[in-house]
Amino acid sequence: MRILLTGATGFLGSRANESLRSRYEVQALPSDLLRGEMTPAREEALYAAAAAFAPQVILHTAAISDTGYAETHPEESYLANVLLPETLARICARAGCGLVACSSDQVYNGCEGSGPFAEEMPLAPVNVYGRHKLEAERRVADLLPGAISLRLSWMYDLPACGLPTHRNLLTNLLAAALHAEPLRLSDTDFRGVTYVRDVVRALPAALVLPGGTYNFGSDGVMNVAQIALGWCRSLGLPPTTVQPIAGKPRSLCMDCARAAEQGIHFEDSIEGIQSLMDDCGWSRLFPSAQG
């Protein structure tokens, strides 16, 4: 299979690029073609790049994924998170290839109740990023009914092998432990948190899913303070590293039954940390960890 990849220098895309190259022919779209206004000339340049490679599928991981940045820069978010995937859907329709586009659990931000929420849940996202991701899903589906949208949760990893790593729950937790400063986390913020390499391992199966939208990550109903305390037990960190605090109730918890029906399963938010520990040799590096 030939895969044209966007976002190959990003958090998920760099890991997908590294992994998928071992079993597929992968080419990264130049990042300069993905930035800025989606003019007809830029769309033609993207189409030419796609046609030259003749992929079976475009895997679209590029995005402005910082929710705070999207909130204060909505025009940039709209270009990157709505117009770019819409343009790629048109290109795929012209080129006769499939599209797998990454969306977000932020589309559930605003749903009432604790979840977990299934894909057909009525949605009215309360933040810019969630609204833009939902709009992109709908535009892509209208243009390319066979397209696949993957709603991803918050992901984490450690810095490794020169691959980019943004701040995430795990790096925040380890920084708090290093500086002996408790990490304040809400016990009313319910969501899944997924080991990024668990997502990467599921991508080959995602590439051949029937068209539609799929929740794609760790499910269950836990709050972020519970998750971090569970990680402390696994990593051998003192529970005082986490300070649970009350906050505005929110749930982004996803019901991943639709993906499971297609044979795609994810570890839950507590189990995933053990996979990371195994992958990086944590128990060898830190024998006192309680795995």
Tab-separated table of C-alpha atoms in Angstrom:
chain	number	residue	atom	x	y	z
A	1	MET	CA	0.000	0.000	0.000
A	2	ARG	CA	1.200	3.516	-0.846
A	3	ILE	CA	0.421	6.091	1.839
A	4	LEU	CA	0.756	9.843	1.439
A	5	LEU	CA	1.243	11.289	4.916
A	6	THR	CA	0.614	14.805	6.190
A	7	GLY	CA	2.102	16.040	9.464
A	8	ALA	CA	5.133	13.744	9.288
A	9	THR	CA	7.096	16.073	11.586
A	10	GLY	CA	4.353	16.285	14.229
A	11	PHE	CA	3.731	14.306	17.406
A	12	LEU	CA	1.529	11.562	15.941
A	13	GLY	CA	2.687	11.896	12.342
A	14	SER	CA	6.381	11.403	13.100
A	15	ARG	CA	5.650	8.189	14.977
A	16	ALA	CA	3.264	7.004	12.278
A	17	ASN	CA	5.907	7.750	9.640
A	18	GLU	CA	8.531	5.769	11.548
A	19	SER	CA	6.250	2.774	12.105
A	20	LEU	CA	4.361	2.546	8.811
A	21	ARG	CA	7.534	2.677	6.701
A	22	SER	CA	8.412	-0.801	7.940
A	23	ARG	CA	5.455	-2.310	6.076
A	24	TYR	CA	4.203	0.236	3.509
A	25	GLU	CA	5.515	2.651	0.922
A	26	VAL	CA	5.139	6.017	2.668
A	27	GLN	CA	5.777	9.493	1.335
A	28	ALA	CA	5.415	12.664	3.382
A	29	LEU	CA	3.711	15.685	1.854
A	30	PRO	CA	6.010	18.733	2.085
A	31	SER	CA	4.915	20.854	5.027
A	32	ASP	CA	5.149	24.094	3.012
A	33	LEU	CA	2.234	22.877	0.852
A	34	LEU	CA	0.051	22.493	3.942
A	35	ARG	CA	0.477	25.912	5.513
A	36	GLY	CA	-1.386	29.114	4.795
A	37	GLU	CA	-4.391	29.954	2.691
A	38	MET	CA	-5.883	27.176	0.577
A	39	THR	CA	-5.833	28.959	-2.778
A	40	PRO	CA	-6.647	27.216	-6.089
A	41	ALA	CA	-2.924	27.272	-6.911
A	42	ARG	CA	-2.032	25.591	-3.618
A	43	GLU	CA	-4.741	22.982	-4.143
A	44	GLU	CA	-3.360	22.230	-7.608
A	45	ALA	CA	0.138	21.861	-6.149
A	46	LEU	CA	-1.196	19.436	-3.544
A	47	TYR	CA	-3.056	17.502	-6.214
A	48	ALA	CA	0.071	17.311	-8.378
A	49	ALA	CA	2.082	15.957	-5.447
A	50	ALA	CA	-0.589	13.370	-4.746
A	51	ALA	CA	-0.974	12.358	-8.390
A	52	ALA	CA	2.779	11.929	-8.809
A	53	PHE	CA	2.920	9.452	-5.931
A	54	ALA	CA	-0.449	7.789	-6.731
A	55	PRO	CA	-1.275	6.754	-3.165
A	56	GLN	CA	-3.989	4.320	-2.193
A	57	VAL	CA	-4.719	6.526	0.820
A	58	ILE	CA	-3.819	9.904	2.277
A	59	LEU	CA	-3.279	9.737	6.041
A	60	HIS	CA	-3.927	13.233	7.376
A	61	THR	CA	-2.408	13.876	10.812
A	62	ALA	CA	-1.425	17.548	10.371
A	63	ALA	CA	-3.367	20.044	12.492
A	64	ILE	CA	-3.197	22.955	14.860
A	65	SER	CA	-3.990	20.809	17.883
A	66	ASP	CA	-3.292	23.233	20.725
A	67	THR	CA	-6.813	24.054	21.888
A	68	GLY	CA	-5.720	27.264	23.603
A	69	TYR	CA	-3.914	28.492	20.505
A	70	ALA	CA	-6.927	27.647	18.326
A	71	GLU	CA	-9.150	29.643	20.684
A	72	THR	CA	-7.037	32.783	20.341
A	73	HIS	CA	-6.170	32.264	16.648
A	74	PRO	CA	-9.442	31.047	15.116
A	75	GLU	CA	-8.529	32.098	11.575
A	76	GLU	CA	-5.375	29.979	11.622
A	77	SER	CA	-7.302	27.093	13.134
A	78	TYR	CA	-9.957	27.344	10.434
A	79	LEU	CA	-7.348	27.180	7.682
A	80	ALA	CA	-5.521	24.221	9.196
A	81	ASN	CA	-8.367	22.288	10.780
A	82	VAL	CA	-11.238	22.858	8.324
A	83	LEU	CA	-10.060	24.071	4.926
A	84	LEU	CA	-7.018	21.789	4.684
A	85	PRO	CA	-8.899	18.505	5.300
A	86	GLU	CA	-11.702	19.708	3.022
A	87	THR	CA	-9.116	20.369	0.291
A	88	LEU	CA	-7.567	16.941	0.808
A	89	ALA	CA	-10.997	15.336	0.466
A	90	ARG	CA	-11.441	17.031	-2.928
A	91	ILE	CA	-7.978	15.884	-3.970
A	92	CYS	CA	-8.744	12.313	-2.939
A	93	ALA	CA	-11.984	12.393	-4.911
A	94	ARG	CA	-10.080	13.580	-8.009
A	95	ALA	CA	-7.211	11.138	-7.530
A	96	GLY	CA	-9.418	8.165	-6.692
A	97	CYS	CA	-7.756	7.395	-3.367
A	98	GLY	CA	-8.963	7.049	0.190
A	99	LEU	CA	-8.626	9.508	3.061
A	100	VAL	CA	-8.041	8.806	6.739
A	101	ALA	CA	-8.253	12.086	8.660
A	102	CYS	CA	-7.548	12.646	12.339
A	103	SER	CA	-10.264	14.378	14.337
A	104	SER	CA	-10.555	14.860	18.101
A	105	ASP	CA	-12.463	13.969	21.250
A	106	GLN	CA	-12.915	17.740	21.636
A	107	VAL	CA	-16.055	17.417	19.491
A	108	TYR	CA	-17.678	16.053	22.699
A	109	ASN	CA	-16.702	19.128	24.717
A	110	GLY	CA	-20.116	20.448	25.676
A	111	CYS	CA	-21.993	17.148	25.899
A	112	GLU	CA	-23.958	16.659	29.097
A	113	GLY	CA	-23.354	13.670	31.351
A	114	SER	CA	-20.219	11.652	32.025
A	115	GLY	CA	-20.349	9.495	28.884
A	116	PRO	CA	-18.837	7.515	27.360
A	117	PHE	CA	-20.183	9.045	24.151
A	118	ALA	CA	-20.764	7.165	20.914
A	119	GLU	CA	-20.114	8.636	17.477
A	120	GLU	CA	-23.783	9.411	16.774
A	121	MET	CA	-24.107	11.571	19.895
A	122	PRO	CA	-25.651	15.000	19.073
A	123	LEU	CA	-22.790	17.484	19.256
A	124	ALA	CA	-22.398	21.199	19.938
A	125	PRO	CA	-18.710	21.777	20.838
A	126	VAL	CA	-18.070	24.743	23.099
A	127	ASN	CA	-14.522	25.560	21.945
A	128	VAL	CA	-13.075	26.655	18.603
A	129	TYR	CA	-10.967	23.537	18.108
A	130	GLY	CA	-13.887	21.176	18.707
A	131	ARG	CA	-16.177	23.161	16.396
A	132	HIS	CA	-13.584	23.208	13.641
A	133	LYS	CA	-12.877	19.483	13.917
A	134	LEU	CA	-16.584	18.678	13.745
A	135	GLU	CA	-17.055	20.958	10.739
A	136	ALA	CA	-14.108	19.267	9.022
A	137	GLU	CA	-15.615	15.818	9.623
A	138	ARG	CA	-18.879	16.884	8.021
A	139	ARG	CA	-17.291	18.601	5.025
A	140	VAL	CA	-15.008	15.637	4.358
A	141	ALA	CA	-17.921	13.182	4.558
A	142	ASP	CA	-19.963	15.289	2.132
A	143	LEU	CA	-17.147	15.375	-0.421
A	144	LEU	CA	-15.858	11.837	0.079
A	145	PRO	CA	-18.439	9.474	1.641
A	146	GLY	CA	-15.873	6.681	1.961
A	147	ALA	CA	-13.503	8.819	4.030
A	148	ILE	CA	-12.548	7.747	7.547
A	149	SER	CA	-12.433	10.210	10.453
A	150	LEU	CA	-10.632	9.108	13.616
A	151	ARG	CA	-11.579	10.929	16.812
A	152	LEU	CA	-8.405	10.859	18.881
A	153	SER	CA	-8.091	11.464	22.598
A	154	TRP	CA	-5.345	13.320	24.444
A	155	MET	CA	-2.153	11.329	23.757
A	156	TYR	CA	1.139	10.969	25.576
A	157	ASP	CA	4.676	9.688	25.136
A	158	LEU	CA	8.179	10.349	26.396
A	159	PRO	CA	10.774	12.152	24.271
A	160	ALA	CA	12.445	9.407	22.234
A	161	CYS	CA	14.808	8.994	19.282
A	162	GLY	CA	14.663	12.636	18.315
A	163	LEU	CA	10.922	12.544	17.613
A	164	PRO	CA	8.915	15.627	18.602
A	165	THR	CA	7.083	15.436	21.920
A	166	HIS	CA	4.768	18.167	23.116
A	167	ARG	CA	3.781	18.660	26.742
A	168	ASN	CA	1.316	15.999	27.779
A	169	LEU	CA	-0.082	14.482	30.945
A	170	LEU	CA	2.888	12.148	31.410
A	171	THR	CA	5.592	14.784	30.900
A	172	ASN	CA	3.698	17.130	33.218
A	173	LEU	CA	3.497	14.380	35.849
A	174	LEU	CA	7.203	13.559	35.636
A	175	ALA	CA	8.148	17.250	35.805
A	176	ALA	CA	6.038	17.624	38.954
A	177	ALA	CA	7.759	14.632	40.544
A	178	LEU	CA	11.201	15.926	39.585
A	179	HIS	CA	10.555	19.322	41.182
A	180	ALA	CA	8.512	17.933	44.101
A	181	GLU	CA	5.675	20.265	43.176
A	182	PRO	CA	2.217	18.658	43.155
A	183	LEU	CA	0.469	18.570	39.791
A	184	ARG	CA	-3.017	20.022	40.226
A	185	LEU	CA	-5.519	18.000	38.208
A	186	SER	CA	-9.283	18.132	38.068
A	187	ASP	CA	-11.297	15.271	39.526
A	188	THR	CA	-14.318	16.395	37.500
A	189	ASP	CA	-12.606	16.326	34.073
A	190	PHE	CA	-13.432	12.921	32.605
A	191	ARG	CA	-11.631	11.716	29.487
A	192	GLY	CA	-9.517	8.999	27.953
A	193	VAL	CA	-5.752	9.522	27.709
A	194	THR	CA	-4.023	7.275	25.176
A	195	TYR	CA	-0.448	6.089	24.699
A	196	VAL	CA	0.392	7.468	21.248
A	197	ARG	CA	2.131	4.281	20.148
A	198	ASP	CA	-1.053	2.341	20.894
A	199	VAL	CA	-2.735	4.606	18.337
A	200	VAL	CA	0.108	4.086	15.866
A	201	ARG	CA	-0.132	0.308	16.229
A	202	ALA	CA	-3.837	0.535	15.339
A	203	LEU	CA	-3.327	2.647	12.210
A	204	PRO	CA	-2.830	-0.238	9.739
A	205	ALA	CA	-6.280	-1.548	10.679
A	206	ALA	CA	-7.716	1.977	10.454
A	207	LEU	CA	-6.513	2.360	6.871
A	208	VAL	CA	-8.978	-0.297	5.687
A	209	LEU	CA	-11.985	0.568	7.847
A	210	PRO	CA	-15.382	1.095	6.203
A	211	GLY	CA	-15.974	4.798	5.633
A	212	GLY	CA	-17.305	6.761	8.593
A	213	THR	CA	-16.359	8.268	11.922
A	214	TYR	CA	-14.695	6.252	14.687
A	215	ASN	CA	-13.764	6.994	18.273
A	216	PHE	CA	-10.129	5.951	18.286
A	217	GLY	CA	-8.363	5.747	21.637
A	218	SER	CA	-8.660	4.738	25.274
A	219	ASP	CA	-12.208	4.630	26.544
A	220	GLY	CA	-13.753	4.260	29.991
A	221	VAL	CA	-14.997	6.884	32.409
A	222	MET	CA	-12.154	8.194	34.587
A	223	ASN	CA	-11.073	11.668	35.553
A	224	VAL	CA	-7.568	12.938	34.855
A	225	ALA	CA	-6.636	13.004	38.542
A	226	GLN	CA	-7.566	9.294	38.849
A	227	ILE	CA	-5.531	8.475	35.765
A	228	ALA	CA	-2.468	10.327	37.017
A	229	LEU	CA	-2.707	8.676	40.447
A	230	GLY	CA	-2.888	5.282	38.724
A	231	TRP	CA	0.215	6.175	36.747
A	232	CYS	CA	1.997	7.166	39.957
A	233	ARG	CA	1.414	3.654	41.302
A	234	SER	CA	2.780	2.083	38.117
A	235	LEU	CA	5.774	4.402	37.844
A	236	GLY	CA	6.714	4.254	41.506
A	237	LEU	CA	5.992	7.942	42.102
A	238	PRO	CA	4.549	9.153	45.403
A	239	PRO	CA	0.791	9.792	45.283
A	240	THR	CA	1.467	13.293	46.613
A	241	THR	CA	2.754	14.076	43.099
A	242	VAL	CA	-0.920	14.597	42.180
A	243	GLN	CA	-3.220	17.064	43.894
A	244	PRO	CA	-6.860	16.457	42.883
A	245	ILE	CA	-8.886	19.644	42.644
A	246	ALA	CA	-12.511	20.397	41.879
A	247	GLY	CA	-13.282	22.062	38.602
A	248	LYS	CA	-16.036	22.601	36.097
A	249	PRO	CA	-17.513	19.177	35.255
A	250	ARG	CA	-16.624	18.034	31.763
A	251	SER	CA	-16.522	14.741	29.909
A	252	LEU	CA	-14.757	13.845	26.680
A	253	CYS	CA	-15.005	10.095	27.319
A	254	MET	CA	-15.441	8.074	24.140
A	255	ASP	CA	-17.299	4.824	23.548
A	256	CYS	CA	-15.015	2.897	21.183
A	257	ALA	CA	-17.382	-0.007	20.479
A	258	ARG	CA	-17.567	0.841	16.768
A	259	ALA	CA	-13.803	0.442	16.355
A	260	ALA	CA	-13.879	-2.692	18.509
A	261	GLU	CA	-16.454	-4.229	16.152
A	262	GLN	CA	-13.791	-3.886	13.449
A	263	GLY	CA	-11.180	-5.640	15.600
A	264	ILE	CA	-9.469	-2.479	16.871
A	265	HIS	CA	-8.913	-2.379	20.614
A	266	PHE	CA	-7.074	0.069	22.846
A	267	GLU	CA	-5.669	-0.279	26.316
A	268	ASP	CA	-7.442	1.834	28.881
A	269	SER	CA	-5.834	4.949	30.300
A	270	ILE	CA	-4.235	3.075	33.204
A	271	GLU	CA	-3.079	-0.001	31.260
A	272	GLY	CA	-1.405	2.083	28.570
A	273	ILE	CA	1.309	3.328	30.896
A	274	GLN	CA	2.551	-0.240	31.344
A	275	SER	CA	3.019	-0.567	27.576
A	276	LEU	CA	5.063	2.627	27.576
A	277	MET	CA	7.161	1.269	30.449
A	278	ASP	CA	7.768	-1.957	28.525
A	279	ASP	CA	8.627	-0.086	25.317
A	280	CYS	CA	11.189	2.189	26.963
A	281	GLY	CA	12.602	-0.326	29.468
A	282	TRP	CA	11.327	1.666	32.452
A	283	SER	CA	11.629	-1.232	34.907
A	284	ARG	CA	15.287	-1.684	33.956
A	285	LEU	CA	16.015	2.027	34.271
A	286	PHE	CA	13.994	2.466	37.489
A	287	PRO	CA	13.890	-0.905	39.307
A	288	SER	CA	11.897	0.570	42.200
A	289	ALA	CA	8.876	1.230	39.928
A	290	GLN	CA	5.817	-0.772	40.910
A	291	GLY	CA	4.754	-2.031	37.478
